PDB file of C-alpha atoms in Angstrom:
ATOM      1  CA  UNK A  10     -21.096  46.660 -62.498  1.00 47.00           C
ATOM      2  CA  UNK A  11     -22.471  43.739 -64.396  1.00 47.00           C
ATOM      3  CA  UNK A  12     -21.277  45.192 -68.015  1.00 48.00           C
ATOM      4  CA  UNK A  13     -17.907  45.696 -66.604  1.00 52.00           C
ATOM      5  CA  UNK A  14     -18.060  42.292 -66.258  1.00 51.00           C
ATOM      6  CA  UNK A  15     -18.458  41.189 -69.150  1.00 55.00           C
ATOM      7  CA  UNK A  16     -15.797  40.130 -72.005  1.00 57.00           C
ATOM      8  CA  UNK A  17     -15.823  41.068 -75.566  1.00 61.00           C
ATOM      9  CA  UNK A  18     -17.149  37.359 -76.430  1.00 64.00           C
ATOM     10  CA  UNK A  19     -20.504  38.406 -74.065  1.00 71.00           C
ATOM     11  CA  UNK A  20     -19.638  35.945 -71.201  1.00 81.00           C
ATOM     12  CA  UNK A  21     -19.027  37.171 -67.697  1.00 86.00           C
ATOM     13  CA  UNK A  22     -15.305  37.882 -66.709  1.00 86.00           C
ATOM     14  CA  UNK A  23     -14.704  36.194 -63.812  1.00 87.00           C
ATOM     15  CA  UNK A  24     -12.262  38.412 -61.306  1.00 86.00           C
ATOM     16  CA  UNK A  25      -9.573  36.932 -60.060  1.00 85.00           C
ATOM     17  CA  UNK A  26     -10.425  34.924 -56.551  1.00 86.00           C
ATOM     18  CA  UNK A  27      -9.086  36.822 -53.244  1.00 84.00           C
ATOM     19  CA  UNK A  28      -6.159  35.017 -51.591  1.00 84.00           C
ATOM     20  CA  UNK A  29      -7.374  33.520 -48.722  1.00 82.00           C
ATOM     21  CA  UNK A  30      -4.666  34.600 -46.228  1.00 82.00           C
ATOM     22  CA  UNK A  31      -3.728  37.788 -47.390  1.00 81.00           C
ATOM     23  CA  UNK A  32      -5.006  41.007 -49.145  1.00 76.00           C
ATOM     24  CA  UNK A  33      -2.861  42.865 -51.535  1.00 77.00           C
ATOM     25  CA  UNK A  34      -3.559  46.304 -49.531  1.00 80.00           C
ATOM     26  CA  UNK A  35      -3.765  46.198 -45.780  1.00 75.00           C
ATOM     27  CA  UNK A  36      -7.314  46.953 -44.280  1.00 74.00           C
ATOM     28  CA  UNK A  37      -7.018  49.875 -41.389  1.00 70.00           C
ATOM     29  CA  UNK A  38      -7.199  47.893 -38.671  1.00 67.00           C
ATOM     30  CA  UNK A  39      -4.108  45.553 -39.770  1.00 64.00           C
ATOM     31  CA  UNK A  40      -2.233  48.058 -38.470  1.00 72.00           C
ATOM     32  CA  UNK A  41      -1.996  49.963 -34.869  1.00 76.00           C
ATOM     33  CA  UNK A  42      -2.242  53.400 -34.438  1.00 76.00           C
ATOM     34  CA  UNK A  43       1.118  55.179 -34.883  1.00 78.00           C
ATOM     35  CA  UNK A  44       2.700  57.070 -32.452  1.00 76.00           C
ATOM     36  CA  UNK A  45       3.316  59.781 -34.837  1.00 79.00           C
ATOM     37  CA  UNK A  46      -0.216  60.426 -34.961  1.00 78.00           C
ATOM     38  CA  UNK A  47      -0.678  60.080 -31.103  1.00 84.00           C
ATOM     39  CA  UNK A  48       3.035  59.783 -28.685  1.00 86.00           C
ATOM     40  CA  UNK A  49       1.092  57.556 -26.324  1.00 84.00           C
ATOM     41  CA  UNK A  50      -0.911  55.066 -28.692  1.00 85.00           C
ATOM     42  CA  UNK A  51       2.106  52.301 -28.829  1.00 85.00           C
ATOM     43  CA  UNK A  52       2.044  51.988 -25.224  1.00 88.00           C
ATOM     44  CA  UNK A  53      -1.419  51.289 -24.847  1.00 84.00           C
ATOM     45  CA  UNK A  54      -2.161  49.383 -27.462  1.00 86.00           C
ATOM     46  CA  UNK A  55       0.481  47.024 -25.852  1.00 87.00           C
ATOM     47  CA  UNK A  56      -1.465  47.581 -22.550  1.00 91.00           C
ATOM     48  CA  UNK A  57      -4.482  45.941 -24.346  1.00 88.00           C
ATOM     49  CA  UNK A  58      -2.948  43.193 -26.109  1.00 87.00           C
ATOM     50  CA  UNK A  59      -1.314  42.156 -22.602  1.00 88.00           C
ATOM     51  CA  UNK A  60      -4.940  42.264 -20.760  1.00 91.00           C
ATOM     52  CA  UNK A  61      -6.701  39.396 -19.699  1.00 91.00           C
ATOM     53  CA  UNK A  62      -9.636  40.657 -21.315  1.00 92.00           C
ATOM     54  CA  UNK A  63      -8.136  40.418 -24.783  1.00 90.00           C
ATOM     55  CA  UNK A  64      -7.002  36.666 -24.527  1.00 91.00           C
ATOM     56  CA  UNK A  65      -9.404  34.533 -26.607  1.00 91.00           C
ATOM     57  CA  UNK A  66     -11.811  32.530 -24.342  1.00 91.00           C
ATOM     58  CA  UNK A  67     -10.615  29.157 -25.308  1.00 89.00           C
ATOM     59  CA  UNK A  68      -7.184  29.899 -25.111  1.00 92.00           C
ATOM     60  CA  UNK A  69      -7.660  31.960 -21.607  1.00 92.00           C
ATOM     61  CA  UNK A  70      -7.060  29.075 -18.769  1.00 92.00           C
ATOM     62  CA  UNK A  71      -7.367  31.337 -16.139  1.00 92.00           C
ATOM     63  CA  UNK A  72     -10.836  32.324 -17.109  1.00 92.00           C
ATOM     64  CA  UNK A  73     -11.719  28.426 -17.592  1.00 91.00           C
ATOM     65  CA  UNK A  74     -10.643  27.618 -14.199  1.00 93.00           C
ATOM     66  CA  UNK A  75     -13.055  30.358 -12.392  1.00 94.00           C
ATOM     67  CA  UNK A  76     -15.784  28.860 -10.662  1.00 95.00           C
ATOM     68  CA  UNK A  77     -18.522  30.764 -13.278  1.00 96.00           C
ATOM     69  CA  UNK A  78     -17.006  28.611 -16.261  1.00 93.00           C
ATOM     70  CA  UNK A  79     -17.281  25.508 -14.319  1.00 95.00           C
ATOM     71  CA  UNK A  80     -20.332  24.500 -16.851  1.00 95.00           C
ATOM     72  CA  UNK A  81     -18.115  24.722 -19.667  1.00 95.00           C
ATOM     73  CA  UNK A  82     -15.344  22.524 -17.694  1.00 94.00           C
ATOM     74  CA  UNK A  83     -17.626  19.757 -17.685  1.00 96.00           C
ATOM     75  CA  UNK A  84     -19.035  19.931 -20.595  1.00 96.00           C
ATOM     76  CA  UNK A  85     -14.926  19.580 -22.130  1.00 95.00           C
ATOM     77  CA  UNK A  86     -14.541  17.114 -20.047  1.00 96.00           C
ATOM     78  CA  UNK A  87     -17.221  15.044 -20.819  1.00 96.00           C
ATOM     79  CA  UNK A  88     -16.692  15.656 -24.945  1.00 97.00           C
ATOM     80  CA  UNK A  89     -13.379  14.795 -24.871  1.00 97.00           C
ATOM     81  CA  UNK A  90     -13.093  11.283 -24.023  1.00 97.00           C
ATOM     82  CA  UNK A  91     -16.428  10.546 -25.406  1.00 97.00           C
ATOM     83  CA  UNK A  92     -14.967  12.029 -28.814  1.00 97.00           C
ATOM     84  CA  UNK A  93     -11.694  10.011 -28.723  1.00 97.00           C
ATOM     85  CA  UNK A  94     -13.223   6.791 -27.350  1.00 96.00           C
ATOM     86  CA  UNK A  95     -15.468   7.109 -30.165  1.00 95.00           C
ATOM     87  CA  UNK A  96     -12.463   7.869 -32.920  1.00 95.00           C
ATOM     88  CA  UNK A  97     -10.916   4.436 -31.455  1.00 94.00           C
ATOM     89  CA  UNK A  98     -14.074   2.384 -31.860  1.00 92.00           C
ATOM     90  CA  UNK A  99     -14.467   1.780 -28.367  1.00 93.00           C
ATOM     91  CA  UNK A 100     -17.733   0.919 -27.714  1.00 92.00           C
ATOM     92  CA  UNK A 101     -17.822  -2.237 -25.042  1.00 94.00           C
ATOM     93  CA  UNK A 102     -15.717  -1.969 -22.031  1.00 96.00           C
ATOM     94  CA  UNK A 103     -14.859  -4.173 -18.797  1.00 97.00           C
ATOM     95  CA  UNK A 104     -14.190  -2.444 -15.555  1.00 98.00           C
ATOM     96  CA  UNK A 105     -12.009  -3.047 -13.377  1.00 98.00           C
ATOM     97  CA  UNK A 106     -12.124  -1.261  -9.894  1.00 98.00           C
ATOM     98  CA  UNK A 107      -9.497  -2.054  -6.913  1.00 98.00           C
ATOM     99  CA  UNK A 108      -6.939  -0.691  -4.898  1.00 97.00           C
ATOM    100  CA  UNK A 109      -4.186   1.190  -5.606  1.00 96.00           C
ATOM    101  CA  UNK A 110      -2.308  -0.051  -2.854  1.00 96.00           C
ATOM    102  CA  UNK A 111      -2.425  -3.870  -3.700  1.00 97.00           C
ATOM    103  CA  UNK A 112       0.877  -4.250  -5.518  1.00 96.00           C
ATOM    104  CA  UNK A 113       2.420  -7.411  -7.343  1.00 96.00           C
ATOM    105  CA  UNK A 114       3.649  -9.759  -5.014  1.00 96.00           C
ATOM    106  CA  UNK A 115       7.527  -9.074  -5.583  1.00 96.00           C
ATOM    107  CA  UNK A 116       6.996  -5.448  -4.314  1.00 96.00           C
ATOM    108  CA  UNK A 117       4.820  -6.734  -1.436  1.00 96.00           C
ATOM    109  CA  UNK A 118       7.330  -8.841  -0.438  1.00 97.00           C
ATOM    110  CA  UNK A 119       9.911  -6.533  -0.185  1.00 97.00           C
ATOM    111  CA  UNK A 120       8.601  -3.940   1.722  1.00 96.00           C
ATOM    112  CA  UNK A 121       7.933  -6.676   4.099  1.00 96.00           C
ATOM    113  CA  UNK A 122      10.894  -7.939   4.595  1.00 96.00           C
ATOM    114  CA  UNK A 123      12.554  -4.032   4.623  1.00 95.00           C
ATOM    115  CA  UNK A 124      10.107  -3.453   7.720  1.00 95.00           C
ATOM    116  CA  UNK A 125      11.179  -6.754   9.449  1.00 94.00           C
ATOM    117  CA  UNK A 126      14.762  -5.525   9.270  1.00 94.00           C
ATOM    118  CA  UNK A 127      14.423  -2.073  10.236  1.00 93.00           C
ATOM    119  CA  UNK A 128      12.580  -3.960  13.263  1.00 90.00           C
ATOM    120  CA  UNK A 129      15.205  -6.061  13.914  1.00 90.00           C
ATOM    121  CA  UNK A 130      17.336  -2.484  15.179  1.00 90.00           C
ATOM    122  CA  UNK A 131      14.549  -1.456  16.762  1.00 86.00           C
ATOM    123  CA  UNK A 132      12.128  -4.207  18.272  1.00 88.00           C
ATOM    124  CA  UNK A 133       9.717  -1.558  20.479  1.00 88.00           C
ATOM    125  CA  UNK A 134       8.860   0.577  17.785  1.00 91.00           C
ATOM    126  CA  UNK A 135       4.877   0.617  17.894  1.00 91.00           C
ATOM    127  CA  UNK A 136       5.028   2.507  14.182  1.00 93.00           C
ATOM    128  CA  UNK A 137       7.220  -0.006  12.505  1.00 93.00           C
ATOM    129  CA  UNK A 138       5.024  -3.112  14.355  1.00 93.00           C
ATOM    130  CA  UNK A 139       2.022  -1.357  12.694  1.00 95.00           C
ATOM    131  CA  UNK A 140       3.241  -1.255   9.362  1.00 95.00           C
ATOM    132  CA  UNK A 141       4.873  -4.567   9.443  1.00 95.00           C
ATOM    133  CA  UNK A 142       1.589  -5.795  10.448  1.00 96.00           C
ATOM    134  CA  UNK A 143      -0.249  -4.337   7.272  1.00 96.00           C
ATOM    135  CA  UNK A 144       2.350  -4.673   4.985  1.00 96.00           C
ATOM    136  CA  UNK A 145       1.562  -8.358   5.718  1.00 96.00           C
ATOM    137  CA  UNK A 146      -1.896  -8.040   5.069  1.00 96.00           C
ATOM    138  CA  UNK A 147      -1.053  -6.513   1.472  1.00 97.00           C
ATOM    139  CA  UNK A 148       1.388  -9.322   1.086  1.00 97.00           C
ATOM    140  CA  UNK A 149      -1.403 -11.955   1.661  1.00 97.00           C
ATOM    141  CA  UNK A 150      -3.626  -9.135  -0.885  1.00 97.00           C
ATOM    142  CA  UNK A 151      -0.821  -9.010  -3.562  1.00 97.00           C
ATOM    143  CA  UNK A 152      -2.374 -12.301  -4.944  1.00 98.00           C
ATOM    144  CA  UNK A 153      -5.318 -10.346  -6.431  1.00 98.00           C
ATOM    145  CA  UNK A 154      -2.346  -8.278  -8.576  1.00 98.00           C
ATOM    146  CA  UNK A 155      -1.814 -11.573 -10.628  1.00 98.00           C
ATOM    147  CA  UNK A 156      -5.600 -12.498 -10.456  1.00 98.00           C
ATOM    148  CA  UNK A 157      -6.396  -9.416 -12.044  1.00 98.00           C
ATOM    149  CA  UNK A 158      -3.524  -9.393 -14.383  1.00 98.00           C
ATOM    150  CA  UNK A 159      -4.852 -12.523 -15.777  1.00 98.00           C
ATOM    151  CA  UNK A 160      -8.357 -11.289 -15.800  1.00 98.00           C
ATOM    152  CA  UNK A 161      -7.140  -8.544 -17.915  1.00 98.00           C
ATOM    153  CA  UNK A 162      -5.314 -11.117 -20.259  1.00 97.00           C
ATOM    154  CA  UNK A 163      -8.361 -13.383 -21.051  1.00 96.00           C
ATOM    155  CA  UNK A 164     -10.374 -10.429 -22.259  1.00 95.00           C
ATOM    156  CA  UNK A 165      -7.786  -9.066 -24.322  1.00 94.00           C
ATOM    157  CA  UNK A 166      -7.270 -11.847 -25.637  1.00 91.00           C
ATOM    158  CA  UNK A 167     -10.950 -11.835 -26.926  1.00 84.00           C
ATOM    159  CA  UNK A 168     -10.630  -8.938 -28.641  1.00 67.00           C
ATOM    160  CA  UNK A 169     -10.012  -8.266 -32.047  1.00 52.00           C
ATOM    161  CA  UNK A 170      -6.788  -7.460 -34.090  1.00 49.00           C
ATOM    162  CA  UNK A 171      -7.295  -3.697 -33.085  1.00 49.00           C
ATOM    163  CA  UNK A 172      -7.920  -4.874 -29.821  1.00 44.00           C
ATOM    164  CA  UNK A 173     -11.537  -2.578 -30.033  1.00 51.00           C
ATOM    165  CA  UNK A 174     -14.059  -5.221 -29.320  1.00 77.00           C
ATOM    166  CA  UNK A 175     -14.238  -5.077 -26.296  1.00 91.00           C
ATOM    167  CA  UNK A 176     -11.152  -3.292 -24.004  1.00 96.00           C
ATOM    168  CA  UNK A 177     -10.260  -3.240 -20.232  1.00 97.00           C
ATOM    169  CA  UNK A 178     -10.829  -0.108 -18.883  1.00 98.00           C
ATOM    170  CA  UNK A 179      -9.771   1.087 -15.285  1.00 98.00           C
ATOM    171  CA  UNK A 180      -8.918   4.536 -12.887  1.00 97.00           C
ATOM    172  CA  UNK A 181      -5.462   4.111 -14.603  1.00 96.00           C
ATOM    173  CA  UNK A 182      -3.715   4.234 -11.283  1.00 95.00           C
ATOM    174  CA  UNK A 183      -0.998   1.692  -9.860  1.00 96.00           C
ATOM    175  CA  UNK A 184      -2.005  -1.466  -8.283  1.00 97.00           C
ATOM    176  CA  UNK A 185      -5.044  -3.752  -9.067  1.00 98.00           C
ATOM    177  CA  UNK A 186      -5.689  -1.137 -12.081  1.00 98.00           C
ATOM    178  CA  UNK A 187      -2.200  -1.272 -13.313  1.00 98.00           C
ATOM    179  CA  UNK A 188      -2.868  -5.149 -12.788  1.00 98.00           C
ATOM    180  CA  UNK A 189      -5.747  -5.201 -15.198  1.00 98.00           C
ATOM    181  CA  UNK A 190      -4.377  -3.105 -17.925  1.00 98.00           C
ATOM    182  CA  UNK A 191      -1.094  -5.193 -17.814  1.00 98.00           C
ATOM    183  CA  UNK A 192      -3.074  -8.363 -18.428  1.00 98.00           C
ATOM    184  CA  UNK A 193      -4.420  -6.574 -21.820  1.00 97.00           C
ATOM    185  CA  UNK A 194      -1.338  -5.362 -22.635  1.00 97.00           C
ATOM    186  CA  UNK A 195       0.452  -8.561 -22.351  1.00 97.00           C
ATOM    187  CA  UNK A 196      -1.973 -10.349 -24.625  1.00 95.00           C
ATOM    188  CA  UNK A 197      -1.551  -7.299 -27.174  1.00 94.00           C
ATOM    189  CA  UNK A 198      -4.477  -5.369 -26.358  1.00 94.00           C
ATOM    190  CA  UNK A 199      -5.686  -1.530 -26.227  1.00 94.00           C
ATOM    191  CA  UNK A 200      -7.151  -0.905 -22.612  1.00 97.00           C
ATOM    192  CA  UNK A 201      -8.192   2.257 -21.504  1.00 98.00           C
ATOM    193  CA  UNK A 202      -7.321   4.699 -18.488  1.00 98.00           C
ATOM    194  CA  UNK A 203      -9.391   7.327 -16.566  1.00 97.00           C
ATOM    195  CA  UNK A 204      -6.840   8.991 -14.397  1.00 96.00           C
ATOM    196  CA  UNK A 205      -8.208  11.634 -11.625  1.00 94.00           C
ATOM    197  CA  UNK A 206      -6.713  15.118 -11.239  1.00 92.00           C
ATOM    198  CA  UNK A 207      -5.230  14.911  -7.233  1.00 90.00           C
ATOM    199  CA  UNK A 208      -3.181  17.291  -4.729  1.00 89.00           C
ATOM    200  CA  UNK A 209      -0.166  15.026  -5.089  1.00 82.00           C
ATOM    201  CA  UNK A 210       0.251  14.012  -8.263  1.00 70.00           C
ATOM    202  CA  UNK A 211      -0.936  10.575  -9.865  1.00 77.00           C
ATOM    203  CA  UNK A 212       1.038   9.040 -12.471  1.00 87.00           C
ATOM    204  CA  UNK A 213      -0.971   6.994 -14.953  1.00 94.00           C
ATOM    205  CA  UNK A 214       0.249   3.037 -15.222  1.00 96.00           C
ATOM    206  CA  UNK A 215       2.805   2.389 -18.249  1.00 97.00           C
ATOM    207  CA  UNK A 216       0.507  -0.451 -19.280  1.00 98.00           C
ATOM    208  CA  UNK A 217      -2.768   1.922 -20.691  1.00 98.00           C
ATOM    209  CA  UNK A 218      -2.669   2.407 -24.377  1.00 97.00           C
ATOM    210  CA  UNK A 219      -1.514   6.169 -24.542  1.00 96.00           C
ATOM    211  CA  UNK A 220      -4.185   7.218 -27.108  1.00 97.00           C
ATOM    212  CA  UNK A 221      -6.873   6.158 -24.100  1.00 97.00           C
ATOM    213  CA  UNK A 222      -5.515   7.342 -21.104  1.00 97.00           C
ATOM    214  CA  UNK A 223      -7.585  10.396 -19.774  1.00 97.00           C
ATOM    215  CA  UNK A 224      -7.038  12.514 -17.334  1.00 96.00           C
ATOM    216  CA  UNK A 225     -10.118  14.359 -15.470  1.00 96.00           C
ATOM    217  CA  UNK A 226     -10.830  16.720 -12.353  1.00 94.00           C
ATOM    218  CA  UNK A 227     -14.406  15.658 -11.446  1.00 95.00           C
ATOM    219  CA  UNK A 228     -14.997  12.475 -10.311  1.00 95.00           C
ATOM    220  CA  UNK A 229     -18.566  12.922 -11.364  1.00 96.00           C
ATOM    221  CA  UNK A 230     -17.523  12.907 -15.065  1.00 96.00           C
ATOM    222  CA  UNK A 231     -15.046  10.285 -14.327  1.00 97.00           C
ATOM    223  CA  UNK A 232     -17.610   7.323 -13.190  1.00 97.00           C
ATOM    224  CA  UNK A 233     -19.876   8.363 -16.468  1.00 96.00           C
ATOM    225  CA  UNK A 234     -17.684   7.256 -18.247  1.00 97.00           C
ATOM    226  CA  UNK A 235     -16.992   4.396 -16.399  1.00 97.00           C
ATOM    227  CA  UNK A 236     -20.327   3.196 -16.781  1.00 96.00           C
ATOM    228  CA  UNK A 237     -21.401   4.828 -20.172  1.00 95.00           C
ATOM    229  CA  UNK A 238     -19.875   1.729 -22.095  1.00 95.00           C
ATOM    230  CA  UNK A 239     -19.702  -0.793 -19.369  1.00 96.00           C
ATOM    231  CA  UNK A 240     -20.585  -4.523 -20.007  1.00 95.00           C
ATOM    232  CA  UNK A 241     -19.136  -5.608 -16.806  1.00 97.00           C
ATOM    233  CA  UNK A 242     -17.789  -4.203 -13.732  1.00 98.00           C
ATOM    234  CA  UNK A 243     -15.449  -6.148 -11.643  1.00 98.00           C
ATOM    235  CA  UNK A 244     -14.143  -5.009  -7.866  1.00 98.00           C
ATOM    236  CA  UNK A 245     -11.415  -6.437  -6.291  1.00 98.00           C
ATOM    237  CA  UNK A 246     -10.663  -5.237  -2.678  1.00 98.00           C
ATOM    238  CA  UNK A 247      -9.674  -1.727  -2.022  1.00 97.00           C
ATOM    239  CA  UNK A 248     -10.500   1.171   0.352  1.00 97.00           C
ATOM    240  CA  UNK A 249     -13.094   4.488   0.043  1.00 97.00           C
ATOM    241  CA  UNK A 250     -12.678   4.636  -3.723  1.00 96.00           C
ATOM    242  CA  UNK A 251     -13.396   1.446  -4.422  1.00 97.00           C
ATOM    243  CA  UNK A 252     -16.453   1.347  -2.064  1.00 98.00           C
ATOM    244  CA  UNK A 253     -17.491   4.364  -3.481  1.00 97.00           C
ATOM    245  CA  UNK A 254     -17.384   3.232  -7.087  1.00 97.00           C
ATOM    246  CA  UNK A 255     -19.180  -0.079  -6.553  1.00 98.00           C
ATOM    247  CA  UNK A 256     -22.048   1.540  -4.763  1.00 97.00           C
ATOM    248  CA  UNK A 257     -22.635   3.738  -7.169  1.00 97.00           C
ATOM    249  CA  UNK A 258     -23.108   1.021 -10.004  1.00 97.00           C
ATOM    250  CA  UNK A 259     -24.941  -0.829  -7.459  1.00 98.00           C
ATOM    251  CA  UNK A 260     -27.517   2.069  -6.376  1.00 97.00           C
ATOM    252  CA  UNK A 261     -27.818   2.698 -10.586  1.00 97.00           C
ATOM    253  CA  UNK A 262     -28.705  -0.824 -11.091  1.00 97.00           C
ATOM    254  CA  UNK A 263     -30.792  -1.232  -7.795  1.00 97.00           C
ATOM    255  CA  UNK A 264     -33.226   1.705  -8.828  1.00 96.00           C
ATOM    256  CA  UNK A 265     -33.259   0.831 -12.246  1.00 95.00           C
ATOM    257  CA  UNK A 266     -31.474   4.218 -13.716  1.00 95.00           C
ATOM    258  CA  UNK A 267     -28.988   2.039 -15.805  1.00 95.00           C
ATOM    259  CA  UNK A 268     -29.455  -1.452 -17.458  1.00 93.00           C
ATOM    260  CA  UNK A 269     -28.172  -4.276 -14.965  1.00 95.00           C
ATOM    261  CA  UNK A 270     -24.884  -5.561 -15.789  1.00 96.00           C
ATOM    262  CA  UNK A 271     -22.713  -8.164 -14.471  1.00 97.00           C
ATOM    263  CA  UNK A 272     -21.520  -7.201 -10.903  1.00 98.00           C
ATOM    264  CA  UNK A 273     -18.564  -9.273  -9.513  1.00 98.00           C
ATOM    265  CA  UNK A 274     -16.765  -9.101  -6.106  1.00 98.00           C
ATOM    266  CA  UNK A 275     -13.241 -10.406  -5.881  1.00 98.00           C
ATOM    267  CA  UNK A 276     -12.520 -12.169  -2.666  1.00 98.00           C
ATOM    268  CA  UNK A 277     -15.754 -13.152  -0.769  1.00 98.00           C
ATOM    269  CA  UNK A 278     -13.924 -13.338   2.509  1.00 97.00           C
ATOM    270  CA  UNK A 279     -12.648  -9.870   2.130  1.00 98.00           C
ATOM    271  CA  UNK A 280     -15.909  -7.859   0.797  1.00 98.00           C
ATOM    272  CA  UNK A 281     -18.250 -10.239   3.455  1.00 97.00           C
ATOM    273  CA  UNK A 282     -16.296  -8.192   6.085  1.00 97.00           C
ATOM    274  CA  UNK A 283     -15.858  -5.091   4.115  1.00 97.00           C
ATOM    275  CA  UNK A 284     -19.636  -4.821   3.487  1.00 96.00           C
ATOM    276  CA  UNK A 285     -22.341  -6.527   5.432  1.00 97.00           C
ATOM    277  CA  UNK A 286     -25.072  -6.780   2.764  1.00 96.00           C
ATOM    278  CA  UNK A 287     -26.808  -9.528   4.958  1.00 96.00           C
ATOM    279  CA  UNK A 288     -26.926  -7.153   7.841  1.00 97.00           C
ATOM    280  CA  UNK A 289     -28.587  -4.366   5.334  1.00 97.00           C
ATOM    281  CA  UNK A 290     -31.230  -6.729   4.263  1.00 97.00           C
ATOM    282  CA  UNK A 291     -31.943  -7.935   7.546  1.00 97.00           C
ATOM    283  CA  UNK A 292     -32.111  -4.397   9.190  1.00 97.00           C
ATOM    284  CA  UNK A 293     -34.912  -3.378   6.131  1.00 97.00           C
ATOM    285  CA  UNK A 294     -32.578  -0.612   4.611  1.00 97.00           C
ATOM    286  CA  UNK A 295     -32.623  -3.058   1.363  1.00 97.00           C
ATOM    287  CA  UNK A 296     -34.579  -5.779   0.338  1.00 97.00           C
ATOM    288  CA  UNK A 297     -33.576  -9.267  -0.104  1.00 96.00           C
ATOM    289  CA  UNK A 298     -33.514  -9.373  -4.330  1.00 96.00           C
ATOM    290  CA  UNK A 299     -30.923  -6.669  -3.700  1.00 96.00           C
ATOM    291  CA  UNK A 300     -28.360  -9.340  -2.447  1.00 96.00           C
ATOM    292  CA  UNK A 301     -28.547 -10.838  -5.994  1.00 96.00           C
ATOM    293  CA  UNK A 302     -27.340  -7.215  -8.107  1.00 97.00           C
ATOM    294  CA  UNK A 303     -24.110  -9.162  -7.461  1.00 98.00           C
ATOM    295  CA  UNK A 304     -22.247 -11.931  -7.031  1.00 98.00           C
ATOM    296  CA  UNK A 305     -18.421 -13.229  -5.547  1.00 98.00           C
ATOM    297  CA  UNK A 306     -15.544 -15.223  -7.630  1.00 98.00           C
ATOM    298  CA  UNK A 307     -11.598 -15.581  -6.725  1.00 98.00           C
ATOM    299  CA  UNK A 308      -9.954 -16.368  -9.887  1.00 98.00           C
ATOM    300  CA  UNK A 309      -9.691 -14.868 -13.236  1.00 98.00           C
ATOM    301  CA  UNK A 310     -11.880 -17.717 -14.997  1.00 98.00           C
ATOM    302  CA  UNK A 311     -14.704 -17.749 -12.224  1.00 98.00           C
ATOM    303  CA  UNK A 312     -14.724 -14.061 -13.331  1.00 98.00           C
ATOM    304  CA  UNK A 313     -14.619 -13.853 -16.797  1.00 96.00           C
ATOM    305  CA  UNK A 314     -16.721 -17.577 -16.851  1.00 96.00           C
ATOM    306  CA  UNK A 315     -19.310 -16.241 -14.307  1.00 97.00           C
ATOM    307  CA  UNK A 316     -20.046 -12.737 -16.825  1.00 96.00           C
ATOM    308  CA  UNK A 317     -20.524 -14.600 -20.054  1.00 94.00           C
ATOM    309  CA  UNK A 318     -22.601 -17.413 -18.607  1.00 94.00           C
ATOM    310  CA  UNK A 319     -24.274 -14.384 -17.182  1.00 95.00           C
ATOM    311  CA  UNK A 320     -25.183 -12.911 -20.669  1.00 94.00           C
ATOM    312  CA  UNK A 321     -25.871 -16.389 -21.627  1.00 91.00           C
ATOM    313  CA  UNK A 322     -28.787 -16.730 -19.465  1.00 92.00           C
ATOM    314  CA  UNK A 323     -30.244 -12.919 -20.621  1.00 88.00           C
ATOM    315  CA  UNK A 324     -30.364 -14.372 -24.258  1.00 84.00           C
ATOM    316  CA  UNK A 325     -27.768 -11.589 -24.962  1.00 78.00           C
ATOM    317  CA  UNK A 326     -24.756 -13.607 -25.718  1.00 67.00           C
ATOM    318  CA  UNK A 327     -21.293 -11.389 -26.056  1.00 73.00           C
ATOM    319  CA  UNK A 328     -20.108 -14.266 -28.171  1.00 50.00           C
ATOM    320  CA  UNK A 329     -16.786 -14.075 -26.869  1.00 55.00           C
ATOM    321  CA  UNK A 330     -16.096 -17.532 -25.696  1.00 47.00           C
ATOM    322  CA  UNK A 331     -12.467 -19.062 -26.242  1.00 43.00           C
TER     323      UNK A 331
END
């Protein structure tokens, strides 16, 4: 064989490289068995091609949705955001938690006015009376939307021109999350949204950087990505979801499973009533020092300056003072 490859000059004659995409003569398995050989062969081949077992695993959505594939889904759900955030050079984040129900003041005011008009024609409707009372409380808290928006702008304004130095990260939904993303958007900065897939559709707010909006099935993986790059966590008034996320962080810091980070609760009056930490300390279910894992703030400037002061006190300044 080696002799056959030798040219008249004595050098090895190199054959033409094979075409990477096709052959001059098809291999036997490139053609299905002919019906002339077996009349039933074509229908049997079609049945095989249609069988779910023949679908490539990575293309078989029904298989990937099975309970047995949960481990694979968990890995992929971690890997996709991890990879894309790295590609966009997102290394450090400020995470903002807060209620989806706290809308911007104008929207909250319209809701109150609509309910008041409805009560004019149905003054004794107990449901309307209750809804109006709740709407008035939401209107009173709508100022936090503006605080969150201004805070997002402050953080966004401290970013580099590509917006990747320190970015706002939220749960991607409406309300307080929208406000924080919107503030970063106002400043021309990138921001991240980690949306969650729910039985009822939840649309991402329109102020997230499109390439940095991710959709999660598992709350646990979403929480992991909240904390993986977090340089600070800011919790505005919220309900079960906000409290769940907040206590996850407090527990991890308390038990030293993660390095301490600034944890700021916005709205002292709200949080002191929603979570009685003093009671927990008095009852001995937490230590007195655990009350110092967080602090309160009311304005965007207070939130931002206190985070910077915390890093200065730790001797690890962020270097982002304006």
